[in-house]
Coordinates of C-alpha atoms in Angstrom, one line a residue:
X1 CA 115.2 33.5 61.3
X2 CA 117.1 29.6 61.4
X3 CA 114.9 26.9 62.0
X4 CA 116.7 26.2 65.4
X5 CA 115.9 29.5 66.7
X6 CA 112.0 29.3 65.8
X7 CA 111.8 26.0 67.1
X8 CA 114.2 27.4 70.5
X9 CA 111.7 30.4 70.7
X10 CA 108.6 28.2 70.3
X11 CA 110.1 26.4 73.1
X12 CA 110.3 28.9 75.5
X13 CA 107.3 29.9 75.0
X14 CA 105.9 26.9 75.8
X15 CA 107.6 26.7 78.5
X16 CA 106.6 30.0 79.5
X17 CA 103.0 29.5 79.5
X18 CA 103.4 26.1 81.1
X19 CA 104.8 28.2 84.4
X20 CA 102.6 30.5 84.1
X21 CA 99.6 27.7 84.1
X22 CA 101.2 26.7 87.5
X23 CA 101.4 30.1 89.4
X24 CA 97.6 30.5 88.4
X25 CA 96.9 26.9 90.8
X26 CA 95.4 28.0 94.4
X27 CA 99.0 28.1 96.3
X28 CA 96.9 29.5 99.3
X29 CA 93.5 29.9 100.4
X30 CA 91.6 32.5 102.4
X31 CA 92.1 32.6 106.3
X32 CA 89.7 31.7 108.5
X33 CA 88.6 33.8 111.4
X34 CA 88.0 31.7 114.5
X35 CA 84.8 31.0 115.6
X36 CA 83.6 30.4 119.5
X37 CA 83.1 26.8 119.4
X38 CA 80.7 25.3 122.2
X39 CA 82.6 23.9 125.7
X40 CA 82.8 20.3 125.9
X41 CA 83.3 18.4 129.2
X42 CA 85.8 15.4 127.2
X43 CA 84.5 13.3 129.3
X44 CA 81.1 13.1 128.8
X45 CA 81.7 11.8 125.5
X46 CA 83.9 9.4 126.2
X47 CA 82.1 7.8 128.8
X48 CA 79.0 7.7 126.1
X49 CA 80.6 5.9 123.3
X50 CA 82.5 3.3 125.9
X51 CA 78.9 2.6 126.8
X52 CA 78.1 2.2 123.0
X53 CA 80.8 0.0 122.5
X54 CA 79.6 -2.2 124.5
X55 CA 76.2 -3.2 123.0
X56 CA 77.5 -6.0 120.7
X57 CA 75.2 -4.3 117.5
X58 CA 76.9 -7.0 115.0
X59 CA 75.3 -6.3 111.9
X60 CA 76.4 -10.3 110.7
X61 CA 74.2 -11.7 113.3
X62 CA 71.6 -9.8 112.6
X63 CA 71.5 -10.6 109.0
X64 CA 71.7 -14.1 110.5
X65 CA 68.9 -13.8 113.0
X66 CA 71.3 -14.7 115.9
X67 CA 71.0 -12.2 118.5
X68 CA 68.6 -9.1 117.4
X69 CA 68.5 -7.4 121.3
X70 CA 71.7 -5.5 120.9
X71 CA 70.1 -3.5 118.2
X72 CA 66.6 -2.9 120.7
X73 CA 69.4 -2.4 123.9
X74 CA 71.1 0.7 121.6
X75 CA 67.9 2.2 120.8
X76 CA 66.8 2.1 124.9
X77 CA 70.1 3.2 125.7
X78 CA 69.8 5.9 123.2
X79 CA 66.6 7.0 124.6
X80 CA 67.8 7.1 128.2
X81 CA 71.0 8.8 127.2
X82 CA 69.9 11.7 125.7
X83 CA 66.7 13.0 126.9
X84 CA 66.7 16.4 126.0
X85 CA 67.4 15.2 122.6
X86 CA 64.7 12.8 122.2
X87 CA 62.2 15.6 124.4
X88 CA 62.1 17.7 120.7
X89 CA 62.8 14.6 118.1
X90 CA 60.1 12.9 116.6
X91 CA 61.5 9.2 116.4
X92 CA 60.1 6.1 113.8
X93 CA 61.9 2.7 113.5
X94 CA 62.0 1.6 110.1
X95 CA 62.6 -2.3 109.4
X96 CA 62.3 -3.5 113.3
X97 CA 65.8 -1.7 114.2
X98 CA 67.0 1.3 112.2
X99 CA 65.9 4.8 113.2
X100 CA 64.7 8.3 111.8
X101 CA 64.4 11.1 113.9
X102 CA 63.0 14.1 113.0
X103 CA 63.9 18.1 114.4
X104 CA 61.2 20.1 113.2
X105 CA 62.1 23.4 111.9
X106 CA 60.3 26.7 112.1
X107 CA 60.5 27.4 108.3
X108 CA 58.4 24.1 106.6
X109 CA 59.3 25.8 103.4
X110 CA 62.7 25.3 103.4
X111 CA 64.2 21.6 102.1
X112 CA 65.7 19.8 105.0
X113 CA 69.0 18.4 105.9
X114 CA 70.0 15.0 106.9
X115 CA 72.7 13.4 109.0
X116 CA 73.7 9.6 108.0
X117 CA 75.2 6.9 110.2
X118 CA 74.8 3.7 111.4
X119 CA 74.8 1.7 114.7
X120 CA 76.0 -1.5 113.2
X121 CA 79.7 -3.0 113.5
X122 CA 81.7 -5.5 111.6
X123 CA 82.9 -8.9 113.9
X124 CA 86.0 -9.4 115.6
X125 CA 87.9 -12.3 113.6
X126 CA 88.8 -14.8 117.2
X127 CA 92.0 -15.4 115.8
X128 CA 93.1 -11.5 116.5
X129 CA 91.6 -11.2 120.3
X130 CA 94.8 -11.5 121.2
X131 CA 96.6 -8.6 119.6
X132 CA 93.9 -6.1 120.9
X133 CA 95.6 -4.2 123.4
X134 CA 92.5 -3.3 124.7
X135 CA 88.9 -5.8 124.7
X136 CA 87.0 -4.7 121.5
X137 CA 83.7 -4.8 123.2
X138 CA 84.7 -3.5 126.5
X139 CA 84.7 0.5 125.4
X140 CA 88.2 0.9 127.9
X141 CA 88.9 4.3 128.3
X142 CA 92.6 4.2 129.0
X143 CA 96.1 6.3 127.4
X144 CA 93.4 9.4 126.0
X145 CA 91.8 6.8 124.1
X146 CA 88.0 5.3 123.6
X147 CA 88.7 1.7 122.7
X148 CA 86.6 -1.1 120.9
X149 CA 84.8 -2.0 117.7
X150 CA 82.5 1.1 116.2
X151 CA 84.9 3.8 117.9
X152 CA 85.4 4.9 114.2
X153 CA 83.0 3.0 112.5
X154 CA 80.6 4.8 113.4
X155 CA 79.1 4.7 117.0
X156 CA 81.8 7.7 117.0
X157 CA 79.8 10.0 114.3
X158 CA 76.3 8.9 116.2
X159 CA 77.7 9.7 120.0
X160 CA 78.6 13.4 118.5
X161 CA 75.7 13.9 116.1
X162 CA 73.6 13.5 119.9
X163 CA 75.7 15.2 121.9
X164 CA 76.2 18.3 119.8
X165 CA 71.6 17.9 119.6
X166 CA 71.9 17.7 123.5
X167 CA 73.8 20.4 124.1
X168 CA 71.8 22.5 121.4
X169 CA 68.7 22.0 123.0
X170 CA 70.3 23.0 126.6
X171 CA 71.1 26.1 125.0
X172 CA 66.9 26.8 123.6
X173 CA 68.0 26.6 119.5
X174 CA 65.4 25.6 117.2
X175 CA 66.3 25.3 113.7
X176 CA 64.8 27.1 111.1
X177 CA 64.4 24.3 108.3
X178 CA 64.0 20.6 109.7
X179 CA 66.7 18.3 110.1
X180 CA 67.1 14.5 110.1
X181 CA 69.2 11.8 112.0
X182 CA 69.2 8.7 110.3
X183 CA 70.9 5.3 112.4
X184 CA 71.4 2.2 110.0
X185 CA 71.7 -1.0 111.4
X186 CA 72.8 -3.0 108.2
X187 CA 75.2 -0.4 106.9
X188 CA 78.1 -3.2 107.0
X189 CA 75.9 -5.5 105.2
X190 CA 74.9 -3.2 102.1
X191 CA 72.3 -1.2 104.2
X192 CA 69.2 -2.7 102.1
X193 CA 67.0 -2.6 105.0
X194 CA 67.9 -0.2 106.8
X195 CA 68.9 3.3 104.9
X196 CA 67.1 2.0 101.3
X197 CA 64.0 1.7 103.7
X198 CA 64.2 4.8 105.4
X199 CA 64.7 6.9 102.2
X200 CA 62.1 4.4 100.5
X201 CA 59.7 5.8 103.5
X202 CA 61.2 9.5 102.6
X203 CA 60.2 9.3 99.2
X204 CA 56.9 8.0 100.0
X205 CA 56.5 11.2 102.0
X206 CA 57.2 13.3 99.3
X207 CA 60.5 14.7 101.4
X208 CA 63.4 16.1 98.9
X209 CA 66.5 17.0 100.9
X210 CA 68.9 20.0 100.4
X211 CA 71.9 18.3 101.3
X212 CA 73.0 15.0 103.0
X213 CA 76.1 14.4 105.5
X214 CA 77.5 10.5 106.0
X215 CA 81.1 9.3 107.1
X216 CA 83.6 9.1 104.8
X217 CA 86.4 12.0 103.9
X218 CA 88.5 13.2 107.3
X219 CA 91.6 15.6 108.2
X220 CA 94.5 13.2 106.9
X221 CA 98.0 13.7 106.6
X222 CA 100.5 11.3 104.0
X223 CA 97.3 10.4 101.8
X224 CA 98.5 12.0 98.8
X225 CA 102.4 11.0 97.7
X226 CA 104.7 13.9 98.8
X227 CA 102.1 15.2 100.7
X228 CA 102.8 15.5 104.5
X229 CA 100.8 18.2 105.8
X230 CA 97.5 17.9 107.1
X231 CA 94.6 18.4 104.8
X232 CA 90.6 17.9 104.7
X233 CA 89.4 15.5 102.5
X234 CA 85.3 16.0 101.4
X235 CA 83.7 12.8 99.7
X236 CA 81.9 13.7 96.8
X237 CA 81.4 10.8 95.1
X238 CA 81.8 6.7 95.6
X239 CA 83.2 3.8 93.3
X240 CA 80.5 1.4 91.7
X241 CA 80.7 -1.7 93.9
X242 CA 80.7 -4.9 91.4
X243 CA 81.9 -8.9 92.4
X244 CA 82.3 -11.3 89.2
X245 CA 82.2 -15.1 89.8
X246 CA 84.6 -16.8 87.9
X247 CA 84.1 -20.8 87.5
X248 CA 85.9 -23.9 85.5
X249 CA 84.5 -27.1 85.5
X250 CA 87.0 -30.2 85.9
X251 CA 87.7 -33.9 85.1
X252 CA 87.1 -35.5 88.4
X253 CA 89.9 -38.3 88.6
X254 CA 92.8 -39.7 90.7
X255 CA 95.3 -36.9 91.4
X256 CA 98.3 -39.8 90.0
X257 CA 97.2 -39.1 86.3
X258 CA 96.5 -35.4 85.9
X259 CA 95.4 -33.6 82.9
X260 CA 97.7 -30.7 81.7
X261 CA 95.8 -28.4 83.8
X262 CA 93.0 -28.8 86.7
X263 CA 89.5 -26.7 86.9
X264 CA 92.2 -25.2 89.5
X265 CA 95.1 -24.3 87.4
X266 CA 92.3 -22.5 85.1
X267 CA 91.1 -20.2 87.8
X268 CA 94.6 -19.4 88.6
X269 CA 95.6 -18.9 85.4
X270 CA 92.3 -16.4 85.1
X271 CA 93.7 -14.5 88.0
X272 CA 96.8 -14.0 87.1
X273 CA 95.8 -12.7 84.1
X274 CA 93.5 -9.9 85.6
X275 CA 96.5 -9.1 87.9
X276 CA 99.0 -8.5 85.6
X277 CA 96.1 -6.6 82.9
X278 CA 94.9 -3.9 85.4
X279 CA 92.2 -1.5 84.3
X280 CA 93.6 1.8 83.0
X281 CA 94.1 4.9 84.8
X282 CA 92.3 7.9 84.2
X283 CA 92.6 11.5 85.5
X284 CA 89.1 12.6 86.2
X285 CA 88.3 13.5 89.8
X286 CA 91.5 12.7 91.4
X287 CA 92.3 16.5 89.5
X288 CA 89.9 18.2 91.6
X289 CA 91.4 16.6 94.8
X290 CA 95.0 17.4 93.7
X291 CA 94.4 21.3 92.6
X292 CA 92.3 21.3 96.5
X293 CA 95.8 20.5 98.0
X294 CA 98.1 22.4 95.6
X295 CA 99.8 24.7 97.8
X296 CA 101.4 21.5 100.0
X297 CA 102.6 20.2 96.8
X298 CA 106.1 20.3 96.0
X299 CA 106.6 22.5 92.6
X300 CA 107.6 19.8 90.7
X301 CA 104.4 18.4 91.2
X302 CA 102.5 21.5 90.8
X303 CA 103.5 22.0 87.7
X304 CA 103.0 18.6 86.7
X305 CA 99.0 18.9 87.6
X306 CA 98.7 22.5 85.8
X307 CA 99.7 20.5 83.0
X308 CA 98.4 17.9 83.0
X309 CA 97.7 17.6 79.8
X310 CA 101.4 16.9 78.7
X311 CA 102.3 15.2 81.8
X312 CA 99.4 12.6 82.3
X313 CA 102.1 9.9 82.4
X314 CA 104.3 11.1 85.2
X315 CA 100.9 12.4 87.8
X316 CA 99.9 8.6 86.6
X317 CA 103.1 7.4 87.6
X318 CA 103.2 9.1 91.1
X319 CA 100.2 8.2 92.2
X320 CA 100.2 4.4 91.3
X321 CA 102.9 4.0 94.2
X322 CA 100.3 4.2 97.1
X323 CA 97.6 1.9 96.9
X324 CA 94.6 4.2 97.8
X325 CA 95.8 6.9 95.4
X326 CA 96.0 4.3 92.8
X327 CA 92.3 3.2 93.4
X328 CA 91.6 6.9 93.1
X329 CA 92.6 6.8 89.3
X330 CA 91.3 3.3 87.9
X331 CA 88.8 0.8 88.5
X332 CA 90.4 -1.9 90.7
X333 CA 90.0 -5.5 91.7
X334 CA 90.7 -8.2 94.3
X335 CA 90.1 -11.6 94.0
X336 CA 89.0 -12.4 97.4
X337 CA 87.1 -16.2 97.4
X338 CA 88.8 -18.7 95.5
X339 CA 86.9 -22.9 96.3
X340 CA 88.2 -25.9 94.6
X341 CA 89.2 -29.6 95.4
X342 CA 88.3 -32.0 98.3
X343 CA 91.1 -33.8 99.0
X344 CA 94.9 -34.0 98.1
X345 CA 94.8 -37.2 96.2
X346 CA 91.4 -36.1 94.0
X347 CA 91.3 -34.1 90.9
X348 CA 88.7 -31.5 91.5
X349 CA 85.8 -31.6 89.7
X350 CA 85.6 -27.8 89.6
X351 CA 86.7 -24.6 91.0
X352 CA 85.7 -21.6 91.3
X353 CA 86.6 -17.6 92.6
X354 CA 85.0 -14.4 93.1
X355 CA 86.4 -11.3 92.1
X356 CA 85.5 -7.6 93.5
X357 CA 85.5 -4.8 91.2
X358 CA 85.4 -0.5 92.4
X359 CA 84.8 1.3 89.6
X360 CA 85.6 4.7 88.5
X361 CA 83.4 7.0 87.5
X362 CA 83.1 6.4 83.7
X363 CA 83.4 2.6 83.7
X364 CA 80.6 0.5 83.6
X365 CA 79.8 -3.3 84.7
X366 CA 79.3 -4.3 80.6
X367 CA 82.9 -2.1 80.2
X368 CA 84.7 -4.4 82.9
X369 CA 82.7 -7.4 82.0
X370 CA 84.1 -7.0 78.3
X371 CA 87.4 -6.3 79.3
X372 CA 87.5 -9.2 81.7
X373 CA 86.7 -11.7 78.9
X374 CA 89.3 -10.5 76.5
X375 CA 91.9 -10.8 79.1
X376 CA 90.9 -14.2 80.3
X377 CA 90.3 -15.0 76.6
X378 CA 89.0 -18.3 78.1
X379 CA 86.1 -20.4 76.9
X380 CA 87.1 -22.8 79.8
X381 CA 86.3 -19.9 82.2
X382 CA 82.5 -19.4 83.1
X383 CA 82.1 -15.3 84.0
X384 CA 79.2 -14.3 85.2
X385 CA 77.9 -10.7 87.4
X386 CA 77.4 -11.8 90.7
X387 CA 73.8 -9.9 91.7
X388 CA 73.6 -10.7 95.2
X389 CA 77.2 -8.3 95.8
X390 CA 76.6 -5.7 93.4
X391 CA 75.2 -2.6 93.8
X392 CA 75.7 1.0 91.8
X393 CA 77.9 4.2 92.4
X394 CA 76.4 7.0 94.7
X395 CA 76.6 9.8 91.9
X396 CA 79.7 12.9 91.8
X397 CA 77.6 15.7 94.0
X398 CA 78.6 19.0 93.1
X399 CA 81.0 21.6 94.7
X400 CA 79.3 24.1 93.6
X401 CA 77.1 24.7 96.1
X402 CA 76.1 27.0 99.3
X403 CA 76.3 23.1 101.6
X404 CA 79.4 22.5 100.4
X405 CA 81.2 25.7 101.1
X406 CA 79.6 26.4 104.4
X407 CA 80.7 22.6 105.2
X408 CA 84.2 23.6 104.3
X409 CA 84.0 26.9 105.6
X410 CA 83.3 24.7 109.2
X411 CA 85.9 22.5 108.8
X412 CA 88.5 25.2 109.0
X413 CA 87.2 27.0 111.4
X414 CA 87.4 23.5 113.4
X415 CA 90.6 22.2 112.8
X416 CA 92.5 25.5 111.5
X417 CA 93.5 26.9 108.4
X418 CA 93.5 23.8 106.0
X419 CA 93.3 22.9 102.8
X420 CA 89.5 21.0 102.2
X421 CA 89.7 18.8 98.9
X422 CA 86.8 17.0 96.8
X423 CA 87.7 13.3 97.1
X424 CA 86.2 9.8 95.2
X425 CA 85.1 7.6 98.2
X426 CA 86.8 3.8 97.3
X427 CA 84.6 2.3 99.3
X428 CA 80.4 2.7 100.1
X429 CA 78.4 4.4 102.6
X430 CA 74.6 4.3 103.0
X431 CA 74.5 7.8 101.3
X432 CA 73.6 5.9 98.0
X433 CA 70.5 5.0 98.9
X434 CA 69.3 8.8 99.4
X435 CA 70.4 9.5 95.7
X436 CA 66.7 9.5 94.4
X437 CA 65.8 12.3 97.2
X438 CA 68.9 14.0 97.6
X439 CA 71.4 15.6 94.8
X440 CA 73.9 17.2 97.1
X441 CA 75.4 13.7 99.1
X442 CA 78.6 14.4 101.4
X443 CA 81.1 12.5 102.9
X444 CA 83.0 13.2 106.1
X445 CA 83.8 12.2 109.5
X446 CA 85.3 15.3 111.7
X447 CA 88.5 13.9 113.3
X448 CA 92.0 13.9 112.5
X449 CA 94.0 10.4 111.5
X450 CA 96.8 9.5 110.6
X451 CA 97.5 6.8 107.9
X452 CA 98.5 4.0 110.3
X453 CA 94.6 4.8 111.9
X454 CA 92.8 3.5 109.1
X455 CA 94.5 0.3 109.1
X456 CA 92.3 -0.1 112.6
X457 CA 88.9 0.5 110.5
X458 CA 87.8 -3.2 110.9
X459 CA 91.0 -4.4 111.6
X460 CA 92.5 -4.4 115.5
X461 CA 92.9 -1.7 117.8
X462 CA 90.4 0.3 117.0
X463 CA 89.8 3.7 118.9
X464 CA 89.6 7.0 119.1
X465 CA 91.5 10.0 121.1
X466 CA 89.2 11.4 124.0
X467 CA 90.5 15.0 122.3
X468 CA 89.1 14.0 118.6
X469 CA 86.2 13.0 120.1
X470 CA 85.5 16.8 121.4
X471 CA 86.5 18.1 117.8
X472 CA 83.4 15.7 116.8
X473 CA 81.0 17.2 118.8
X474 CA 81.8 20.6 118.5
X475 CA 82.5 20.8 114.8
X476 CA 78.6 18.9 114.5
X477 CA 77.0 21.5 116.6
X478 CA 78.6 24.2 114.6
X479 CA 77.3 22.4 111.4
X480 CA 73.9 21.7 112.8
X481 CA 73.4 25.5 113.7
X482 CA 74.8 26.7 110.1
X483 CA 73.1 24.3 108.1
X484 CA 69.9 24.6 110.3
X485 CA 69.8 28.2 109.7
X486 CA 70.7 28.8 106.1
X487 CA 68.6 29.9 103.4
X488 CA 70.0 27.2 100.5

């Protein structure tokens, strides 16, 4: 046998094996039967979270100690708004304004579940009141839309969590093991005295949970490149949250006779360093979410992430054109403060920037610190972790288990026969703070979006279709019952 036929056989075999490797990816998934889903009047709802909206629970003037009776107005109005819910909960506020409620089940031997979210809201900058089509703390119902700060982060997810309990009770269920409702009111702010306190209190009480549900993942459609069909995306995991303070001192001095470079033209020189020397990218987790959604990929691409091991570069490549796939496969960073200088005419006498890291699963802070100082290579360049904004991943939860597949299992019988990925949360939820009580922590809000929706997520325009709204309640009532009543 020549060499060139050997070498053409050997090949085709690979070649062979590397199709083969592709047919084996889940091109389709099991249907669904349909499930009798509970009758919502839309209205109801929507008339709830427009009154939500409306109580200004600003989580910045809190922290600030401005105005604190929004917070103690959302608990009252909770209380009036749902009776029938708070006629079986058992209700404690933790740190003056966050709440834990409490549905006792009939089985004390089973672990209970728990329900994250959060009443607080991020501020509406002045400077864009007047590109809201609708008033952000009005709640206007208007075009088959709820409008106004919190209508998808996250007044929505608390307004179905109490519906779906409202309507459960109407219908006489008691769950078999307990459940708990947890409202934040510092989410927005790093959730340190609100959700660390009430699993602090949790611990204290000797309380391990089966499983945990916050926001996060949704039914999305143009997230992955290539991708266009809808899909259900489950958060499994979230990025370590991590700001660096960079700072330069500088020879104060009359701007006429400059040195060759100002405390200023160090820190930008820093910066531009970092931007053009980006973390690497690593396949980890992003594989899971890709083989969830393999039968909307295109073949190419299919066989591509079957093998992945020869074609690393090109799924690398693909994914780096969007930016929240690309944060998906490295450890990124913005540099989002930059100070220096007090007038035009004055050298400054230093300067100074802050830098925000997410990291991948795998990286560490002394990892991106080290890397950081060999790219600036810099002794002008003071780097330092900045405590105050840095706080640790919420560990990669398991798929593996009887929550996550009935929580998928939900999902499609909700919104239809869908692909339900694993997915690496970029940015943090409350969830973290369970970790010490709680090793299955999931992520997902139960509405459908489209990509230009989450530029609204604490930007303008932010709302919520009437119809989505329904889906909420409907899919949390299902989820309640199942999770209620399951021996896991």
């Amino acid at each position: 046998m020549s060499v060139v036929v050997l070498v053409t056989s050997i090949v085709v075999l690979l070649v062979l094996v590397m199709f083969l490797k592709s047919l084996r990816l889940k091109h389709s998934f099991e249907t669904v039967e349909p499930v009798e889903l509970i009758k919502v009047d839309k209205e109801i709802p929507a008339r709830h979270l427009s009154e939500a909206i409306r109580i200004k629970t600003i989580s910045q003037s809190l922290m600030e100690r401005e105005d604190y009776k929004p917070f103690l107005q959302f608990h009252n109005w909770l209380d009036k708004t749902y009776p029938k819910a708070h006629a079986v909960l058992q209700r404690k506020i933790i740190s003056e304004f966050s709440l834990l409620y409490l549905w006792q089940g009939l089985d004390t031997s089973l672990k209970p579940v728990l329900f994250s979210s959060h009443m607080d809201v991020v501020p509406v900058e002045r400077s864009t009141m007047d590109v809201w089509e609708a008033s952000p703390f009005k709640g206007e119902i208007k075009n088959g839309f709820v409008w106004g700060r919190g209508a998808l982060d996250m007044k929505h997810q608390v307004v179905a969590i109490f519906e779906s309990i409202e309507r459960l009770v109407e219908m006489s269920y008691q769950p078999k093991r307990s459940i708990y409702v947890t409202i934040g009111h510092d989410e927005e702010i790093s959730g340190k005295n609100g959700a660390r306190q009430i699993a602090a209190y949790l611990k204290r009480k000797g309380v391990q949970l089966a499983a945990l549900l916050d926001e996060g993942g949704m039914v999305s459609q143009g997230m992955i490149p290539y991708v266009d069909q809808k899909a259900a995306f489950i958060g499994i995991g979230e990025k370590e949250y991590l700001t660096l303070n960079l700072y330069a001192k500088g020879s104060p001095g009359h701007s006429s006779n400059p040195p060759r470079q100002t405390a200023i033209g160090v820190i930008a020189r820093a910066l531009a360093l970092l931007d053009d020397n980006r973390m690497p990218a690593r396949l980890n987790l992003i594989l899971q979410t890709l083989e969830g959604i393999a039968s909307l990929l295109p073949f190419q691409f299919q066989f591509a992430l079957a093998n992945s091991w020869i074609f690393k570069p090109v799924i690398i490549k693909l994914l780096e054109k969007q930016t929240q796939t690309n944060a998906l496969i490295r450890t990124t960073h913005a540099s989002t403060v930059i100070k220096g200088g007090i007038k035009d005419n004055v050298l400054p006498a230093e300067a100074s920037a802050k830098v925000n890291f997410r990291l991948l699963p795998g990286d560490t802070r002394e990892k991106v610190l080290k890397n950081v100082h060999n790219v600036i290579n810099d002794a002008r360049v003071k780097i330092t972790i900045d405590e105050a904004d840095a706080w640790g991943a919420c560990k990669v939860s398991t798929i593996q288990t009887p929550a996550y597949n009935t929580l998928e299992l939900i999902i499609r019988q909700v919104f239809g026969n869908i692909p339900v990925a694993p997915l690496l949360l970029i940015f943090a939820t409350d969830a973290r703070h369970y970790q010490e009580i709680c090793d299955h922590l999931y992520h997902f809000s139960p509405l459908r979006v489209a990509p230009e929706d989450m530029k609204r997520l604490h930007g303008v325009n932010e709302r919520i279709s009437v119809d989505e709204l329904v889906k909420m309640v409907q899919f949390f009532a299902r989820l309640l019952r199942v999770w209620g009543d399951a021996e896991f």
